[in-house]
Coordinates of C-alpha atoms in Angstrom, one line a residue:
Chain A
M20 CA 248.4 134.5 130.9
P21 CA 246.3 137.0 132.8
A22 CA 244.6 135.4 135.6
A23 CA 243.0 138.2 137.8
G24 CA 239.9 139.6 136.4
M25 CA 239.8 137.1 133.7
P26 CA 236.1 136.3 132.9
V27 CA 234.8 132.6 133.1
P28 CA 233.5 131.9 129.6
G29 CA 229.9 131.3 129.3
R30 CA 228.9 133.0 132.6
K31 CA 227.2 136.4 132.8
L32 CA 229.5 139.0 134.5
S33 CA 228.6 140.7 137.8
V34 CA 229.1 144.5 138.2
I35 CA 232.1 143.5 140.4
E36 CA 233.8 141.4 137.9
M37 CA 233.4 144.1 135.3
K38 CA 235.1 146.5 137.5
R39 CA 237.9 144.0 138.0
I40 CA 238.4 143.7 134.4
R41 CA 238.5 147.3 133.7
L42 CA 241.3 147.4 136.3
G43 CA 243.1 144.6 134.8
R44 CA 242.9 146.3 131.4
T45 CA 244.7 149.1 132.4
R46 CA 247.4 146.9 133.9
H47 CA 247.5 144.1 131.3
G48 CA 246.5 145.8 128.0
G49 CA 245.6 143.8 125.0
L50 CA 245.1 140.5 126.3
L51 CA 242.4 141.1 128.8
L52 CA 240.6 143.3 126.3
L53 CA 240.2 140.4 124.1
A54 CA 239.0 138.3 126.9
L55 CA 236.3 140.8 127.6
L56 CA 235.4 140.8 124.0
A57 CA 235.2 137.1 123.9
S58 CA 233.4 136.6 127.1
G59 CA 230.1 138.2 125.8
A60 CA 228.9 135.4 123.9
G61 CA 229.6 132.3 126.1
A62 CA 231.4 129.3 125.2
D63 CA 229.7 128.2 121.9
C64 CA 227.1 129.2 119.4
A65 CA 223.3 128.3 119.6
T66 CA 222.4 125.0 118.0
F67 CA 221.4 125.4 114.5
E68 CA 219.8 123.3 112.0
I69 CA 221.1 122.9 108.5
V70 CA 218.6 122.8 105.8
G71 CA 219.9 121.9 102.2
D72 CA 223.0 124.0 102.1
G73 CA 222.1 126.7 104.4
I74 CA 221.0 127.6 108.0
T75 CA 217.5 129.1 107.6
L76 CA 217.0 130.5 111.2
P77 CA 219.2 133.1 112.7
L78 CA 221.6 131.9 115.3
G79 CA 220.3 132.3 118.6
G80 CA 217.2 134.2 117.3
Q81 CA 219.5 137.2 116.8
T82 CA 218.6 140.1 114.5
G83 CA 221.6 141.1 112.3
N84 CA 222.5 144.6 111.8
P85 CA 224.4 145.4 108.5
E86 CA 226.2 148.3 109.8
A87 CA 227.5 146.4 112.8
G88 CA 228.4 143.5 110.5
R89 CA 230.6 145.8 108.3
R90 CA 232.5 146.7 111.4
V91 CA 232.9 143.1 112.5
A92 CA 234.0 142.1 109.1
A93 CA 236.5 144.9 108.9
E94 CA 238.1 144.7 112.6
R95 CA 241.3 142.9 112.5
Q96 CA 240.8 141.1 116.0
R97 CA 237.1 140.2 115.0
G98 CA 236.0 139.0 111.6
D99 CA 239.1 140.3 109.7
C100 CA 237.5 139.0 106.6
S101 CA 239.5 141.0 103.9
I102 CA 242.5 139.0 104.9
C103 CA 241.1 136.3 102.5
H104 CA 238.3 138.0 100.5
Q105 CA 237.7 140.9 98.3
L106 CA 235.1 143.0 100.1
P107 CA 233.8 146.7 99.8
L108 CA 236.1 148.0 102.6
P109 CA 237.9 150.6 101.0
N110 CA 239.9 151.5 104.0
D111 CA 241.8 148.3 103.5
H112 CA 244.3 148.8 100.9
F113 CA 245.0 145.2 100.1
H114 CA 242.5 142.3 100.2
G115 CA 243.3 138.5 100.0
N116 CA 242.5 136.2 97.4
V117 CA 242.3 133.0 99.5
G118 CA 238.6 132.8 99.4
P119 CA 235.9 134.0 96.9
D120 CA 235.4 137.6 96.0
L121 CA 232.3 138.7 98.1
T122 CA 231.6 142.2 96.7
A123 CA 228.4 140.8 95.0
I124 CA 227.7 137.9 97.1
S125 CA 224.0 138.4 97.7
T126 CA 223.5 138.0 93.9
R127 CA 224.9 134.2 94.2
L128 CA 223.8 133.1 97.6
T129 CA 220.9 133.4 99.8
P130 CA 221.2 134.7 103.5
A131 CA 220.6 131.0 104.7
Q132 CA 223.5 129.9 102.5
I133 CA 225.8 132.9 103.6
R134 CA 224.9 131.9 107.2
L135 CA 226.1 128.4 107.0
R136 CA 229.2 129.3 105.2
V137 CA 230.2 131.8 107.8
A138 CA 229.1 129.8 110.8
A139 CA 230.1 126.2 110.1
N140 CA 231.8 126.3 106.7
R141 CA 233.5 122.9 107.4
Q142 CA 230.3 121.0 107.9
M143 CA 229.9 121.5 104.2
N144 CA 233.4 120.9 103.3
P145 CA 235.9 119.6 106.0
E146 CA 238.9 120.3 103.6
S147 CA 238.2 123.9 103.4
V148 CA 240.6 126.4 104.9
M149 CA 237.9 128.6 106.2
P150 CA 237.2 127.7 109.7
D151 CA 233.9 127.4 111.4
Y152 CA 233.1 131.0 113.1
C153 CA 230.4 130.0 115.4
S154 CA 231.9 126.9 117.0
S155 CA 234.9 126.1 119.5
R156 CA 234.5 122.4 119.3
G157 CA 237.3 120.1 118.0
R158 CA 240.0 122.8 118.4
H159 CA 243.5 121.8 119.4
E160 CA 246.0 123.8 121.2
V161 CA 244.0 127.0 121.5
A162 CA 246.1 129.9 123.2
G163 CA 244.7 131.0 126.5
P164 CA 242.8 134.0 125.8
Y165 CA 240.8 132.2 123.1
A166 CA 240.4 128.8 124.8
G167 CA 236.8 127.5 124.5
E168 CA 235.6 130.7 122.6
P169 CA 234.3 130.5 119.2
I170 CA 235.9 133.2 116.7
L171 CA 232.6 135.3 116.5
T172 CA 229.6 135.4 118.8
D173 CA 226.0 134.6 117.4
Q174 CA 225.4 138.2 117.3
E175 CA 228.4 139.2 115.3
I176 CA 227.7 136.4 112.9
E177 CA 224.3 137.6 112.3
D178 CA 225.5 140.8 111.8
V179 CA 228.1 139.8 109.2
V180 CA 225.3 137.7 107.7
A181 CA 223.1 140.9 107.3
W182 CA 225.9 142.9 105.9
L183 CA 227.0 140.2 103.3
S184 CA 223.3 139.9 102.5
S185 CA 223.3 143.4 101.3
L186 CA 226.3 143.3 99.0
D187 CA 225.2 143.3 95.2
G188 CA 228.1 144.8 93.8
S189 CA 227.0 148.5 94.1
A190 CA 229.1 149.4 97.1
P191 CA 232.6 150.9 96.6
Chain B
M16 CA 240.1 106.7 77.3
K17 CA 238.7 106.8 80.9
C18 CA 241.4 104.6 82.1
W19 CA 243.9 107.1 80.8
L20 CA 242.5 110.1 82.3
L21 CA 242.2 108.4 85.7
L22 CA 246.1 107.6 85.5
L23 CA 246.8 111.2 84.4
L24 CA 244.7 112.5 87.2
L25 CA 246.5 110.0 89.6
A26 CA 249.7 111.0 88.5
T27 CA 249.2 114.7 88.9
C28 CA 247.7 114.3 92.4
C29 CA 250.7 112.0 93.6
A30 CA 253.1 114.5 92.3
G31 CA 251.4 117.3 94.0
A32 CA 251.2 115.4 97.3
D33 CA 254.9 114.1 97.2
Q34 CA 256.6 116.9 95.7
P35 CA 255.7 120.3 97.2
D36 CA 256.5 123.4 95.2
R37 CA 260.0 123.8 96.7
R38 CA 260.9 127.3 96.1
S39 CA 262.7 129.4 98.3
G40 CA 261.0 132.3 99.8
Y41 CA 263.6 134.4 97.8
S42 CA 261.5 133.9 94.8
L43 CA 258.7 135.9 96.4
L44 CA 260.9 138.9 97.0
G45 CA 260.8 142.1 94.6
P46 CA 263.9 143.3 93.0
D47 CA 264.8 145.6 95.8
L48 CA 264.9 143.0 98.6
R49 CA 266.6 140.4 96.4
A50 CA 269.2 143.0 96.0
L51 CA 269.4 143.7 99.7
Q52 CA 269.8 140.0 100.4
D53 CA 272.4 139.5 97.7
D54 CA 274.4 142.5 98.9
D55 CA 276.8 141.2 101.7
F56 CA 277.5 144.6 102.7
A57 CA 273.9 146.1 103.0
N58 CA 272.2 142.9 104.1
P59 CA 271.4 143.8 107.6
G60 CA 271.6 140.0 108.7
M61 CA 275.5 140.5 108.2
L62 CA 275.4 142.7 111.5
W63 CA 274.7 139.6 113.3
V64 CA 277.5 137.7 111.5
D65 CA 279.9 140.5 112.2
R66 CA 278.8 140.1 116.0
G67 CA 278.9 136.4 115.6
E68 CA 282.6 136.6 114.6
R69 CA 283.4 138.7 117.7
L70 CA 281.7 136.3 119.9
W71 CA 283.4 133.4 118.1
N72 CA 287.0 134.8 119.2
A73 CA 286.0 135.9 122.7
A74 CA 287.3 133.7 125.5
S75 CA 284.6 132.9 128.1
G76 CA 283.9 130.3 131.0
P77 CA 286.6 129.4 133.7
N78 CA 289.0 128.1 131.2
Q79 CA 288.9 131.3 129.1
Q80 CA 288.2 129.1 126.1
S81 CA 286.7 130.6 122.8
C82 CA 284.8 128.7 120.1
R83 CA 288.1 129.5 117.9
D84 CA 290.2 127.5 120.5
C85 CA 288.4 124.3 119.6
H86 CA 286.9 124.7 116.2
G87 CA 289.3 127.2 114.6
D88 CA 288.1 129.0 111.7
P89 CA 284.1 129.1 111.6
V90 CA 284.5 127.8 108.1
N91 CA 285.4 124.4 109.5
L92 CA 281.7 124.1 110.5
R93 CA 280.6 124.8 106.8
D94 CA 278.8 121.3 106.4
L95 CA 276.7 121.6 109.6
A96 CA 273.8 123.8 109.6
N97 CA 272.5 122.4 106.2
R98 CA 272.2 119.0 107.9
L99 CA 270.1 120.1 111.1
P100 CA 268.1 119.4 112.9
R101 CA 269.6 115.8 113.4
F102 CA 268.9 112.9 115.6
D103 CA 271.6 112.1 118.2
A104 CA 271.3 108.3 119.0
T105 CA 273.3 108.6 122.1
T106 CA 271.0 111.1 123.7
N107 CA 268.0 109.9 121.9
R108 CA 266.9 113.3 120.9
L109 CA 266.8 115.8 118.2
D110 CA 269.3 118.9 118.2
N111 CA 269.0 121.9 116.1
L112 CA 271.8 124.6 115.6
D113 CA 270.7 126.7 118.5
M114 CA 270.7 123.7 121.0
L115 CA 274.1 122.6 119.8
I116 CA 275.7 126.0 120.3
R117 CA 273.9 126.4 123.7
Q118 CA 275.2 123.0 124.8
C119 CA 278.8 123.7 123.6
R120 CA 278.5 127.0 125.7
T121 CA 277.4 125.3 129.0
Q122 CA 279.1 122.0 128.8
R123 CA 282.3 122.6 127.0
Q124 CA 283.0 126.2 127.9
Q125 CA 281.1 126.0 131.0
A126 CA 280.1 129.5 130.4
E127 CA 277.0 131.4 131.0
A128 CA 274.0 129.9 129.1
L129 CA 272.8 131.8 126.1
T130 CA 269.0 132.3 126.3
H131 CA 266.7 131.6 123.3
E132 CA 266.5 134.0 120.5
S133 CA 268.9 136.2 122.4
E134 CA 271.0 138.6 120.1
D135 CA 274.2 136.6 121.1
L136 CA 272.8 133.2 120.3
L137 CA 271.4 134.6 117.0
A138 CA 274.8 136.1 116.3
L139 CA 276.4 132.6 116.6
T140 CA 273.8 130.6 114.9
T141 CA 273.8 133.0 112.0
L142 CA 277.5 133.0 111.7
V143 CA 277.7 129.3 111.7
A144 CA 274.7 129.0 109.4
H145 CA 276.3 131.6 107.0
Q146 CA 279.2 129.3 106.6
S147 CA 276.8 126.8 104.7
R148 CA 275.4 129.4 102.4
G149 CA 274.8 127.7 99.1
L150 CA 275.0 124.1 100.4
P151 CA 271.8 122.1 99.8
L152 CA 269.6 121.3 102.9
E153 CA 270.0 117.6 103.5
V154 CA 268.5 116.2 106.7
V155 CA 268.5 112.5 107.8
V156 CA 264.9 111.4 108.2
D157 CA 265.2 107.5 108.2
G158 CA 266.4 105.1 110.7
P159 CA 266.3 106.5 114.3
A160 CA 265.1 109.7 113.1
S161 CA 261.9 108.2 111.4
T162 CA 259.8 108.4 114.6
A163 CA 260.5 112.1 115.1
F164 CA 260.1 112.7 111.3
E165 CA 256.5 111.1 111.4
Q166 CA 255.7 113.1 114.4
G167 CA 256.9 116.3 112.5
R168 CA 254.9 115.4 109.5
A169 CA 251.8 114.9 111.8
S170 CA 252.3 118.3 113.5
F171 CA 252.5 119.9 110.1
E172 CA 249.1 118.6 109.1
R173 CA 247.4 119.0 112.3
R174 CA 245.0 122.0 112.6
R175 CA 245.5 124.2 115.5
G176 CA 244.5 127.3 117.4
Q177 CA 241.3 129.0 117.5
L178 CA 241.4 129.6 113.8
D179 CA 241.7 125.9 113.3
L180 CA 244.4 126.0 110.5
S181 CA 247.3 123.6 110.0
C182 CA 250.8 124.5 108.6
A183 CA 249.8 122.4 105.4
D184 CA 246.4 124.5 104.8
C185 CA 248.4 127.6 104.4
H186 CA 251.8 126.5 102.9
E187 CA 250.7 123.7 100.9
K188 CA 247.2 124.1 99.9
L189 CA 247.3 128.1 99.5
R190 CA 250.9 128.8 98.6
G191 CA 250.9 131.6 96.3
A192 CA 247.6 133.0 97.2
R193 CA 247.4 136.3 98.9
L194 CA 246.6 136.9 102.6
R195 CA 245.8 140.8 102.2
G196 CA 248.9 142.0 100.4
E197 CA 251.4 139.1 101.4
T198 CA 251.8 136.2 99.2
I199 CA 251.8 132.9 101.3
S200 CA 255.2 131.3 101.0
A201 CA 255.7 127.3 100.5
G202 CA 257.0 127.2 104.1
M203 CA 260.8 126.6 103.1
V204 CA 263.2 127.1 105.7
N205 CA 266.5 127.3 103.8
G206 CA 266.9 131.2 104.7
F207 CA 267.2 131.0 108.7
P208 CA 268.2 132.6 110.4
L209 CA 266.9 135.4 108.5
Y210 CA 266.3 139.2 108.8
R211 CA 262.6 139.7 108.6
L212 CA 261.3 143.5 107.9
T213 CA 258.2 142.7 109.9
W214 CA 260.5 142.0 112.9
E215 CA 263.1 144.7 112.2
G216 CA 265.3 141.9 113.4
L217 CA 266.7 138.5 112.9
G218 CA 265.0 135.5 113.8
S219 CA 265.3 131.5 114.1
R220 CA 263.1 128.8 112.4
Q221 CA 261.4 128.4 115.9
R222 CA 260.7 132.0 116.1
M223 CA 259.0 131.8 112.7
I224 CA 257.0 128.8 114.0
R225 CA 256.1 130.7 117.1
W226 CA 254.9 133.6 114.9
C227 CA 252.8 131.4 112.8
N228 CA 251.2 129.7 115.9
E229 CA 250.4 133.1 117.2
A230 CA 248.8 134.0 114.1
V231 CA 246.4 131.1 114.3
R232 CA 245.8 131.8 117.9
A233 CA 247.4 128.5 119.0
K234 CA 249.4 127.9 122.2
P235 CA 253.2 128.6 121.7
M236 CA 255.5 125.4 121.5
D237 CA 258.3 125.1 123.6
P238 CA 261.3 125.6 121.2
E239 CA 263.6 123.0 122.7
S240 CA 260.6 120.5 123.0
Q241 CA 261.2 117.3 120.9
R242 CA 257.7 118.2 119.3
A243 CA 259.0 121.7 118.0
L244 CA 262.1 120.1 116.8
A245 CA 260.5 117.3 115.0
L246 CA 258.4 119.9 113.3
E247 CA 261.6 121.9 112.4
L248 CA 263.1 118.5 111.0
Y249 CA 260.0 118.0 108.9
L250 CA 260.2 121.7 107.5
A251 CA 264.0 121.0 106.8
W252 CA 263.1 118.0 104.8
R253 CA 260.3 119.8 102.9
S254 CA 263.1 122.3 101.9
R255 CA 265.5 119.5 100.9
G256 CA 268.0 120.4 98.2
L257 CA 267.3 124.3 98.4
A258 CA 270.6 126.2 98.9
L259 CA 270.9 127.6 102.3
E260 CA 270.7 131.4 102.3
A261 CA 271.6 132.5 105.7
P262 CA 271.1 135.4 106.6
A263 CA 268.2 135.8 104.0
V264 CA 266.1 138.8 103.9
R265 CA 262.1 138.4 104.0
R266 CA 259.2 140.5 104.4
Chain C
M2 CA 272.0 144.7 119.9
S3 CA 274.9 147.0 121.0
L4 CA 275.7 149.9 118.6
S5 CA 278.1 148.8 115.9
A6 CA 278.6 149.6 112.4
R7 CA 279.6 148.4 109.3
V8 CA 281.4 150.7 106.9
R9 CA 282.8 150.6 103.6
I10 CA 285.3 153.6 102.9
P11 CA 287.6 153.7 100.0
T12 CA 291.4 154.3 101.4
E13 CA 292.7 155.6 98.1
A14 CA 291.2 157.6 95.2
R15 CA 292.4 159.7 92.3
A16 CA 292.1 163.5 92.5
G17 CA 288.7 164.4 91.4
E18 CA 287.3 160.8 91.6
V19 CA 283.7 160.4 92.7
I20 CA 283.9 158.0 95.7
E21 CA 281.0 156.2 97.6
I22 CA 280.9 155.5 101.6
R23 CA 278.5 152.9 102.6
T24 CA 277.4 152.4 106.2
L25 CA 275.2 150.1 108.1
V26 CA 274.7 150.3 111.8
S27 CA 272.9 148.1 114.2
H28 CA 270.2 150.1 116.1
P29 CA 266.5 149.2 117.2
M30 CA 265.1 152.5 116.1
E31 CA 262.3 152.2 118.6
T32 CA 259.7 154.6 117.7
G33 CA 258.2 155.3 121.2
F34 CA 255.0 154.8 119.9
R35 CA 254.5 151.0 120.3
V36 CA 253.2 149.2 123.4
D37 CA 254.4 145.9 124.6
S38 CA 252.1 143.0 125.3
F39 CA 251.4 144.2 128.8
G40 CA 250.2 147.5 127.3
R41 CA 253.4 149.5 128.5
R42 CA 254.6 152.1 126.2
V43 CA 258.1 151.1 124.8
P44 CA 260.2 154.2 125.4
R45 CA 261.8 155.8 122.3
K46 CA 265.2 154.9 121.5
I47 CA 266.5 156.2 118.2
L48 CA 269.5 157.4 116.5
T49 CA 268.9 161.1 116.0
R50 CA 271.9 162.4 113.9
F51 CA 274.5 161.0 111.3
S52 CA 277.3 163.0 110.0
C53 CA 280.5 162.7 107.9
H54 CA 283.6 164.9 108.2
Y55 CA 286.1 164.8 105.6
D56 CA 289.3 166.7 106.2
G57 CA 287.7 168.8 108.8
R58 CA 284.8 169.7 106.8
E59 CA 281.3 168.3 107.4
I60 CA 280.3 167.2 104.1
V61 CA 277.0 165.2 105.1
S62 CA 274.6 165.3 107.8
M63 CA 271.1 164.0 108.4
D64 CA 268.6 164.0 111.0
L65 CA 267.0 160.7 111.6
R66 CA 263.4 160.4 112.9
P67 CA 261.1 157.6 114.3
G68 CA 260.0 156.6 111.0
I69 CA 263.3 155.2 109.9
A70 CA 263.4 151.5 110.3
A71 CA 266.0 149.6 112.6
N72 CA 269.4 149.2 111.5
P73 CA 269.7 152.3 109.2
Y74 CA 271.7 151.9 106.0
V75 CA 273.1 155.2 104.7
A76 CA 275.3 155.6 101.5
F77 CA 276.5 158.7 99.7
R78 CA 279.0 159.9 97.0
F79 CA 281.4 162.8 97.1
V80 CA 284.4 164.2 95.1
A81 CA 287.8 163.1 96.7
D82 CA 289.8 166.3 96.1
V83 CA 292.4 166.0 99.1
S84 CA 294.0 163.5 101.4
G85 CA 292.6 163.5 104.8
A86 CA 290.9 162.1 107.7
I87 CA 287.3 160.7 107.3
E88 CA 285.1 160.5 110.5
L89 CA 281.8 159.2 110.5
R90 CA 279.5 159.7 113.6
W91 CA 276.2 158.6 114.9
E92 CA 274.4 160.1 117.9
G93 CA 271.4 158.5 119.8
D94 CA 268.8 159.5 122.2
E95 CA 270.5 158.4 125.2
G96 CA 273.7 160.2 124.5
E97 CA 275.4 157.1 122.9
V98 CA 277.9 158.2 120.3
L99 CA 279.6 155.7 117.8
I100 CA 282.7 157.1 115.7
E101 CA 284.3 155.3 112.8
R102 CA 287.6 156.9 111.6
S103 CA 289.5 156.2 108.2
H104 CA 292.0 157.9 106.2
L105 CA 291.7 158.8 102.5
E106 CA 294.7 159.3 100.5
V107 CA 294.4 161.3 97.2
I108 CA 296.7 160.5 94.5
R109 CA 297.5 163.2 92.1
A110 CA 298.2 161.9 88.6

């Protein structure tokens, strides 16, 4: 596991630390890059309130950007949503069928309902295979670079929610 | 009427839980890969069997002993790989094929240790497992092995890693569904050691476990730990009755 | 894994018979485009050429490229017309050469 230059989760990075990470990236490649990506958010998501079967307020008060959300959903090391779901991501030749087809999800669910299902799906259904994307609580045996980190940051989740909320089946 | 429905429902549920769909990963292959596995010349895993035969006959250690000097023909070990891992009551621990061969190598031959997942060790495990081809997997899980077995079951069902998924989440609940283009297998281990196209090489059951752990972003298990071997025992038990296919070919 | 081959070459054929040679060779066919977990480029290591000589004539040859998977399998057919030596030859990036020799006896009816 990379030790030098590894940011401490949940702490803002100083300029000096950023430089160390850049140096580290050239030496250690992928692992540190992940650590850098994961470090932006801090250890866990903002607190949220479940109302009915949704989360009404955006996580951490972030504003979602649908275009960014599309990128997060497509990126293998971030959302990687098409591994399980059918989505309008035509560059992925194969989409999984583990979860429901999301190509027209906004016609079935409100943004609040989508937010709950992305951020904390197992709060609704503990048996579901879809993990909670906003929390790192209750995890076991997490590999070093990911320890204490949620799968997505609050901002990324808001971006994904914004993108999913725009999907009405018209996109290719 | 209600009572009948309830009984029917119970019967279906219990059958589902107790009897996983025990189909070899072979059933998920297309005709071309089935043909590749079935062809004893073109099956790339046979390269390791060839290499295993050369090693089997090679003398090593201070007494210049070969595997053949003690065991004779490899076929004499025909009824071994299908019964592993097994609990050794004298050492009070589980052994799998890799460990038995490694122990033989250092303790009996007193030769240089074979490292995990090395080409030489894979060659020998594949040669020996190949002898059991066609025999049903049959591991002992009761008596002194029962504690380890229950440990293995718990490990199979425990969610792990950042993605918080258990072996059971994918290989029981979701078997047959597709992750991107890949069909999720039932997690049967009757093909190992097997040639995986993803790896462009051969791997053991423990390599596959490590691969899965990495996929859910979990810490790797020490492949010689009792925990890892207990999981392997549980996986072999889930695959009970399936014919051993080593070296199988998988995607 | 060290360079070694499995070959299936008939030793006898009738004159004019079409026979098949099958080969499988152990080689990583490392593309040179991959990086390891430390971000270092894994150097290219591939087989670059395969050929078959039959009674002194080159009857098959192929250039191999990084897109070919590990442990290449090559099979081909030809007409057995004369008794003679068969030589299969693989050549790699690092100058490694593997040669398998055999003799084909053609029986004239």
